[in-house]
Amino acid sequence: MPRTRTTDDMFDRAARFLWLTGRVLEQRRFAALFAGHSPHGVRQALAAYRTPDGGYAYGLEPDIRGPEPQPATLRTALPVLDEAGALDPATTAPLLDWLRTVTAPDGGLPVTLPTLRPYPRPPWLPVPDEHTEPAGELLATGPVVATLLKNDVTHPWVERAIAFCRDAVTRLETTHPYEAEAAVAFLDHAPDRDWAADAARRLGRLVREQRLVLLDPRRADEVPVAPGEHHFPHDYAPTPHSLARHWFDDTELNRSLDHLAALQRPDGGWPVRWAHWAPTTESESRPLVTLEALRILTAWDTAAGILRTP
């Protein structure tokens, strides 16, 4: 069984980093998650990124800039709404109305929309042409559907998106880490639990066979991915309740979580593990990454019987 890793010193250093560098939203999230504050402040901070049509923009997702809402930005917004207990009918109705306007004919969400083209973006992020029929992607659709299902949101859009994700997962043969993580997020909340368990076992075999996970950080040079972008067992199984937990034995999980804990920098924050394309996006991403590291380590600590109280 994975063992506890979080310490008071780890949290104190992370808190200092977040109070120093975090946006209002990340500071509010840290206060609500780990200091016992009301999540009302989280909801207020997130509202600043809302667009009139029901989406989210304005750099909420640091790699997606500009005032036009994008599916990739909603993927960032929904987990925040979830942790703040704000996915109620009043909140989800405009979200679902917006989702219906940007869904591809196949029932899935594209990662980006043509409206992103005038604004700064990473050079590797494709933007569809406005004259080309968009195609849905599991990368964008899976996490959105997962969060809505987790919160028992029912809607015709959700049903259609479930069908898209199920078909996409079934057809997966060659994948990449981000897509596999989106797939397991969906599987963790898919309605058909027997099917989800079978699909997760198959996906886990693909991840291991295609060497999409680094099982030993000391042997990083043996896993052929972009420098610094290795994915670890904890990336696929951020909580012990994930179906991906069964892809790894305790030794592999302990090694992964030890590595995550050791990544905390002297300034208290965790590093960004993907390519940097602008100084601002790196500085905005580090507080997000730090919060996620604390959430993962705390989730596994809880499983080990170590309960932190604010």
Short mmCIF file of C-alpha atoms in Angstrom, two decimals:
data_model
loop_
_atom_site.label_atom_id
_atom_site.label_comp_id
_atom_site.label_asym_id
_atom_site.label_seq_id
_atom_site.Cartn_x
_atom_site.Cartn_y
_atom_site.Cartn_z
CA MET A 1 0.00 0.00 0.00
CA PRO A 2 1.42 3.47 -0.84
CA ARG A 3 2.65 5.31 2.23
CA THR A 4 2.23 8.86 3.49
CA ARG A 5 4.46 11.59 2.04
CA THR A 6 3.00 14.99 2.90
CA THR A 7 4.54 16.85 5.82
CA ASP A 8 3.84 20.14 7.56
CA ASP A 9 7.02 21.52 6.05
CA MET A 10 5.87 20.55 2.54
CA PHE A 11 2.56 22.35 3.03
CA ASP A 12 4.17 25.40 4.65
CA ARG A 13 6.56 25.83 1.75
CA ALA A 14 3.80 25.26 -0.80
CA ALA A 15 1.58 27.78 0.98
CA ARG A 16 4.30 30.42 0.86
CA PHE A 17 4.82 29.75 -2.85
CA LEU A 18 1.09 30.03 -3.59
CA TRP A 19 0.59 33.19 -1.55
CA LEU A 20 3.57 34.71 -3.35
CA THR A 21 2.92 33.62 -6.96
CA GLY A 22 -0.64 32.34 -7.32
CA ARG A 23 -3.42 34.16 -9.06
CA VAL A 24 -6.45 35.03 -6.95
CA LEU A 25 -8.09 31.80 -8.11
CA GLU A 26 -5.22 29.56 -7.00
CA GLN A 27 -4.93 31.36 -3.66
CA ARG A 28 -8.67 30.92 -3.09
CA ARG A 29 -8.48 27.26 -4.07
CA PHE A 30 -5.58 26.59 -1.71
CA ALA A 31 -7.43 28.32 1.12
CA ALA A 32 -10.57 26.25 0.51
CA LEU A 33 -8.81 22.93 -0.05
CA PHE A 34 -6.20 23.07 2.69
CA ALA A 35 -6.96 25.93 5.09
CA GLY A 36 -10.65 25.40 5.83
CA HIS A 37 -11.95 28.49 4.03
CA SER A 38 -15.34 28.63 2.34
CA PRO A 39 -15.36 27.64 -1.36
CA HIS A 40 -17.51 30.71 -2.03
CA GLY A 41 -14.34 32.66 -2.77
CA VAL A 42 -13.33 30.05 -5.35
CA ARG A 43 -16.64 30.46 -7.15
CA GLN A 44 -16.26 34.25 -7.14
CA ALA A 45 -12.70 34.11 -8.48
CA LEU A 46 -13.66 31.66 -11.23
CA ALA A 47 -16.58 33.86 -12.29
CA ALA A 48 -14.10 36.47 -13.53
CA TYR A 49 -13.13 34.08 -16.34
CA ARG A 50 -16.72 33.44 -17.45
CA THR A 51 -17.87 34.61 -20.87
CA PRO A 52 -21.41 35.83 -21.62
CA ASP A 53 -22.20 32.74 -23.70
CA GLY A 54 -21.50 30.31 -20.83
CA GLY A 55 -17.89 29.33 -21.52
CA TYR A 56 -14.58 30.33 -19.95
CA ALA A 57 -11.65 32.31 -21.34
CA TYR A 58 -9.20 35.11 -20.41
CA GLY A 59 -6.26 32.82 -19.68
CA LEU A 60 -7.96 30.56 -17.14
CA GLU A 61 -6.03 27.79 -18.88
CA PRO A 62 -2.59 29.44 -19.13
CA ASP A 63 -1.85 28.00 -22.58
CA ILE A 64 -5.15 29.34 -24.02
CA ARG A 65 -5.17 33.13 -24.20
CA GLY A 66 -7.71 35.69 -25.32
CA PRO A 67 -11.41 36.41 -24.69
CA GLU A 68 -12.92 33.57 -26.75
CA PRO A 69 -14.08 30.48 -24.81
CA GLN A 70 -12.49 27.17 -25.81
CA PRO A 71 -13.27 23.54 -24.91
CA ALA A 72 -9.71 23.19 -23.57
CA THR A 73 -10.43 26.01 -21.12
CA LEU A 74 -13.65 24.39 -19.95
CA ARG A 75 -11.61 21.29 -19.16
CA THR A 76 -9.73 23.47 -16.66
CA ALA A 77 -12.84 25.19 -15.27
CA LEU A 78 -14.97 22.13 -14.54
CA PRO A 79 -12.71 20.50 -11.90
CA VAL A 80 -12.61 23.84 -10.08
CA LEU A 81 -16.41 24.04 -10.12
CA ASP A 82 -16.49 20.46 -8.89
CA GLU A 83 -14.16 21.04 -5.93
CA ALA A 84 -16.13 24.19 -5.03
CA GLY A 85 -19.42 22.26 -5.05
CA ALA A 86 -20.74 24.59 -7.73
CA LEU A 87 -21.97 22.20 -10.42
CA ASP A 88 -25.63 22.83 -9.67
CA PRO A 89 -28.42 23.30 -12.24
CA ALA A 90 -27.98 27.08 -12.27
CA THR A 91 -24.31 26.70 -13.18
CA THR A 92 -24.52 23.78 -15.56
CA ALA A 93 -27.42 25.07 -17.68
CA PRO A 94 -25.42 27.84 -19.42
CA LEU A 95 -22.40 25.53 -19.69
CA LEU A 96 -24.45 22.90 -21.47
CA ASP A 97 -26.03 25.52 -23.72
CA TRP A 98 -22.56 26.63 -24.75
CA LEU A 99 -21.34 23.06 -25.22
CA ARG A 100 -24.14 22.38 -27.68
CA THR A 101 -22.95 25.28 -29.85
CA VAL A 102 -19.36 24.01 -30.12
CA THR A 103 -19.84 20.24 -30.32
CA ALA A 104 -18.66 18.54 -33.49
CA PRO A 105 -21.11 16.56 -35.62
CA ASP A 106 -19.68 13.31 -34.18
CA GLY A 107 -20.80 14.31 -30.67
CA GLY A 108 -17.36 15.14 -29.31
CA LEU A 109 -15.59 18.39 -28.48
CA PRO A 110 -12.68 19.74 -30.50
CA VAL A 111 -9.76 20.92 -28.38
CA THR A 112 -9.87 24.42 -29.86
CA LEU A 113 -12.15 26.46 -32.08
CA PRO A 114 -11.29 28.73 -35.02
CA THR A 115 -11.97 31.72 -32.74
CA LEU A 116 -8.60 31.11 -31.05
CA ARG A 117 -6.64 31.97 -34.21
CA PRO A 118 -6.12 35.75 -33.56
CA TYR A 119 -4.72 35.21 -30.06
CA PRO A 120 -1.38 34.00 -28.66
CA ARG A 121 -1.08 30.24 -28.30
CA PRO A 122 1.59 27.53 -28.13
CA PRO A 123 3.17 26.80 -31.50
CA TRP A 124 2.24 23.12 -31.21
CA LEU A 125 -1.48 23.77 -30.58
CA PRO A 126 -3.47 23.33 -33.80
CA VAL A 127 -6.40 25.62 -34.52
CA PRO A 128 -9.04 24.36 -36.96
CA ASP A 129 -9.90 26.26 -40.07
CA GLU A 130 -13.31 27.92 -39.95
CA HIS A 131 -14.22 26.30 -43.26
CA THR A 132 -13.36 22.78 -42.10
CA GLU A 133 -15.90 20.62 -40.31
CA PRO A 134 -14.61 20.11 -36.76
CA ALA A 135 -13.98 16.67 -35.30
CA GLY A 136 -14.39 15.71 -31.68
CA GLU A 137 -11.39 14.55 -29.66
CA LEU A 138 -11.29 12.29 -26.64
CA LEU A 139 -8.64 14.61 -25.18
CA ALA A 140 -11.17 17.42 -24.85
CA THR A 141 -14.38 15.45 -24.35
CA GLY A 142 -13.41 12.79 -21.81
CA PRO A 143 -12.57 15.02 -18.83
CA VAL A 144 -15.59 17.27 -19.41
CA VAL A 145 -18.00 14.34 -19.52
CA ALA A 146 -16.28 12.75 -16.52
CA THR A 147 -16.80 15.77 -14.29
CA LEU A 148 -20.43 16.16 -15.33
CA LEU A 149 -21.09 12.46 -14.66
CA LYS A 150 -19.35 12.69 -11.30
CA ASN A 151 -21.87 15.38 -10.36
CA ASP A 152 -24.89 13.46 -11.68
CA VAL A 153 -25.58 16.00 -14.42
CA THR A 154 -28.12 14.61 -16.87
CA HIS A 155 -28.71 16.23 -20.25
CA PRO A 156 -29.03 15.12 -23.88
CA TRP A 157 -25.59 16.61 -24.56
CA VAL A 158 -24.07 14.38 -21.88
CA GLU A 159 -25.69 11.26 -23.35
CA ARG A 160 -24.36 12.02 -26.80
CA ALA A 161 -20.89 12.78 -25.45
CA ILE A 162 -20.89 9.48 -23.51
CA ALA A 163 -21.54 7.64 -26.77
CA PHE A 164 -18.70 9.55 -28.45
CA CYS A 165 -16.23 8.75 -25.64
CA ARG A 166 -17.22 5.13 -25.48
CA ASP A 167 -16.68 4.70 -29.20
CA ALA A 168 -13.37 6.59 -29.08
CA VAL A 169 -12.05 4.49 -26.19
CA THR A 170 -13.12 1.27 -27.91
CA ARG A 171 -11.25 2.24 -31.07
CA LEU A 172 -8.01 3.27 -29.36
CA GLU A 173 -5.02 1.41 -30.75
CA THR A 174 -2.18 3.92 -30.74
CA THR A 175 -2.48 6.75 -28.27
CA HIS A 176 -0.44 9.31 -26.32
CA PRO A 177 -0.28 10.06 -22.59
CA TYR A 178 -2.64 13.03 -22.55
CA GLU A 179 -5.27 11.13 -24.52
CA ALA A 180 -4.88 8.07 -22.30
CA GLU A 181 -5.34 10.22 -19.19
CA ALA A 182 -8.48 11.75 -20.70
CA ALA A 183 -9.75 8.26 -21.48
CA VAL A 184 -9.27 6.96 -17.94
CA ALA A 185 -10.92 10.09 -16.54
CA PHE A 186 -14.01 9.17 -18.56
CA LEU A 187 -13.80 5.51 -17.60
CA ASP A 188 -13.67 6.39 -13.91
CA HIS A 189 -17.21 7.79 -14.20
CA ALA A 190 -18.70 6.00 -17.21
CA PRO A 191 -22.21 4.70 -16.44
CA ASP A 192 -21.58 1.11 -17.57
CA ARG A 193 -19.15 0.02 -14.87
CA ASP A 194 -18.51 -3.49 -16.21
CA TRP A 195 -17.65 -2.13 -19.64
CA ALA A 196 -15.50 0.61 -18.06
CA ALA A 197 -13.50 -1.92 -16.05
CA ASP A 198 -12.84 -4.04 -19.15
CA ALA A 199 -11.92 -0.97 -21.22
CA ALA A 200 -9.59 0.27 -18.47
CA ARG A 201 -7.73 -3.05 -18.39
CA ARG A 202 -7.21 -2.86 -22.15
CA LEU A 203 -6.13 0.79 -21.93
CA GLY A 204 -3.67 -0.04 -19.18
CA ARG A 205 -2.08 -2.69 -21.38
CA LEU A 206 -1.75 -0.14 -24.20
CA VAL A 207 -0.13 2.40 -21.90
CA ARG A 208 2.45 -0.10 -20.71
CA GLU A 209 3.07 -1.76 -24.08
CA GLN A 210 3.50 1.58 -25.85
CA ARG A 211 5.79 2.83 -23.07
CA LEU A 212 3.61 5.82 -22.24
CA VAL A 213 4.45 5.66 -18.55
CA LEU A 214 7.79 6.03 -16.80
CA LEU A 215 7.84 3.40 -14.08
CA ASP A 216 11.32 4.23 -12.79
CA PRO A 217 12.36 7.92 -12.78
CA ARG A 218 16.01 6.82 -12.64
CA ARG A 219 15.66 5.38 -16.14
CA ALA A 220 14.04 8.34 -17.86
CA ASP A 221 16.36 8.16 -20.85
CA GLU A 222 14.89 4.77 -21.76
CA VAL A 223 11.36 6.12 -22.33
CA PRO A 224 11.17 8.00 -25.65
CA VAL A 225 9.06 11.12 -25.05
CA ALA A 226 9.69 14.84 -25.27
CA PRO A 227 12.29 15.95 -22.70
CA GLY A 228 10.67 16.66 -19.35
CA GLU A 229 7.29 15.35 -20.43
CA HIS A 230 7.37 11.89 -18.93
CA HIS A 231 4.12 10.65 -17.46
CA PHE A 232 4.10 8.61 -14.26
CA PRO A 233 1.66 6.23 -12.59
CA HIS A 234 0.27 9.08 -10.45
CA ASP A 235 -0.61 11.02 -13.63
CA TYR A 236 -2.92 8.20 -14.71
CA ALA A 237 -4.16 7.40 -11.20
CA PRO A 238 -4.26 10.73 -9.31
CA THR A 239 -6.44 9.10 -6.66
CA PRO A 240 -6.53 5.55 -5.30
CA HIS A 241 -10.12 5.27 -6.56
CA SER A 242 -9.14 5.48 -10.23
CA LEU A 243 -9.38 2.38 -12.39
CA ALA A 244 -5.81 3.14 -13.44
CA ARG A 245 -4.66 2.28 -9.92
CA HIS A 246 -4.83 -1.37 -10.97
CA TRP A 247 -2.35 -0.80 -13.80
CA PHE A 248 0.50 -0.54 -11.30
CA ASP A 249 1.76 -2.52 -8.35
CA ASP A 250 2.57 -0.94 -5.00
CA THR A 251 6.27 -0.68 -5.79
CA GLU A 252 5.57 1.28 -8.97
CA LEU A 253 3.07 3.54 -7.23
CA ASN A 254 5.34 4.22 -4.28
CA ARG A 255 8.21 5.05 -6.61
CA SER A 256 5.95 7.40 -8.59
CA LEU A 257 4.60 9.21 -5.54
CA ASP A 258 8.06 9.47 -3.98
CA HIS A 259 9.24 11.09 -7.19
CA LEU A 260 6.33 13.55 -7.17
CA ALA A 261 7.02 14.56 -3.56
CA ALA A 262 10.72 15.02 -4.34
CA LEU A 263 9.96 17.40 -7.21
CA GLN A 264 9.01 20.19 -4.83
CA ARG A 265 11.47 23.01 -5.42
CA PRO A 266 13.23 25.07 -2.74
CA ASP A 267 10.75 27.92 -3.37
CA GLY A 268 7.91 25.57 -2.35
CA GLY A 269 6.38 25.07 -5.80
CA TRP A 270 6.44 22.19 -8.26
CA PRO A 271 7.91 22.53 -11.76
CA VAL A 272 5.96 22.60 -15.01
CA ARG A 273 6.73 19.38 -16.87
CA TRP A 274 5.68 20.39 -20.36
CA ALA A 275 7.25 22.65 -22.96
CA HIS A 276 7.37 26.35 -22.16
CA TRP A 277 6.44 28.86 -24.85
CA ALA A 278 5.98 32.11 -22.92
CA PRO A 279 7.24 33.35 -19.53
CA THR A 280 3.76 34.31 -18.34
CA THR A 281 2.23 30.93 -19.04
CA GLU A 282 4.99 29.19 -17.07
CA SER A 283 4.58 31.49 -14.06
CA GLU A 284 0.80 31.01 -14.14
CA SER A 285 1.04 27.24 -14.57
CA ARG A 286 3.33 26.56 -11.62
CA PRO A 287 0.69 27.39 -8.96
CA LEU A 288 -1.76 25.12 -10.81
CA VAL A 289 0.80 22.32 -10.92
CA THR A 290 1.59 22.85 -7.24
CA LEU A 291 -2.07 22.56 -6.25
CA GLU A 292 -2.42 19.39 -8.29
CA ALA A 293 0.66 17.84 -6.67
CA LEU A 294 -0.75 18.56 -3.21
CA ARG A 295 -4.12 17.12 -4.21
CA ILE A 296 -2.57 13.90 -5.53
CA LEU A 297 -0.29 13.39 -2.55
CA THR A 298 -3.09 14.14 -0.10
CA ALA A 299 -5.47 11.73 -1.86
CA TRP A 300 -2.94 8.91 -1.53
CA ASP A 301 -2.15 9.89 2.06
CA THR A 302 -5.83 9.60 2.88
CA ALA A 303 -5.83 6.11 1.40
CA ALA A 304 -2.90 5.28 3.65
CA GLY A 305 -4.93 6.39 6.67
CA ILE A 306 -3.25 9.78 7.10
CA LEU A 307 -5.93 12.47 7.27
CA ARG A 308 -4.91 16.11 7.11
CA THR A 309 -7.29 18.56 8.76
CA PRO A 310 -7.31 22.25 7.85
#
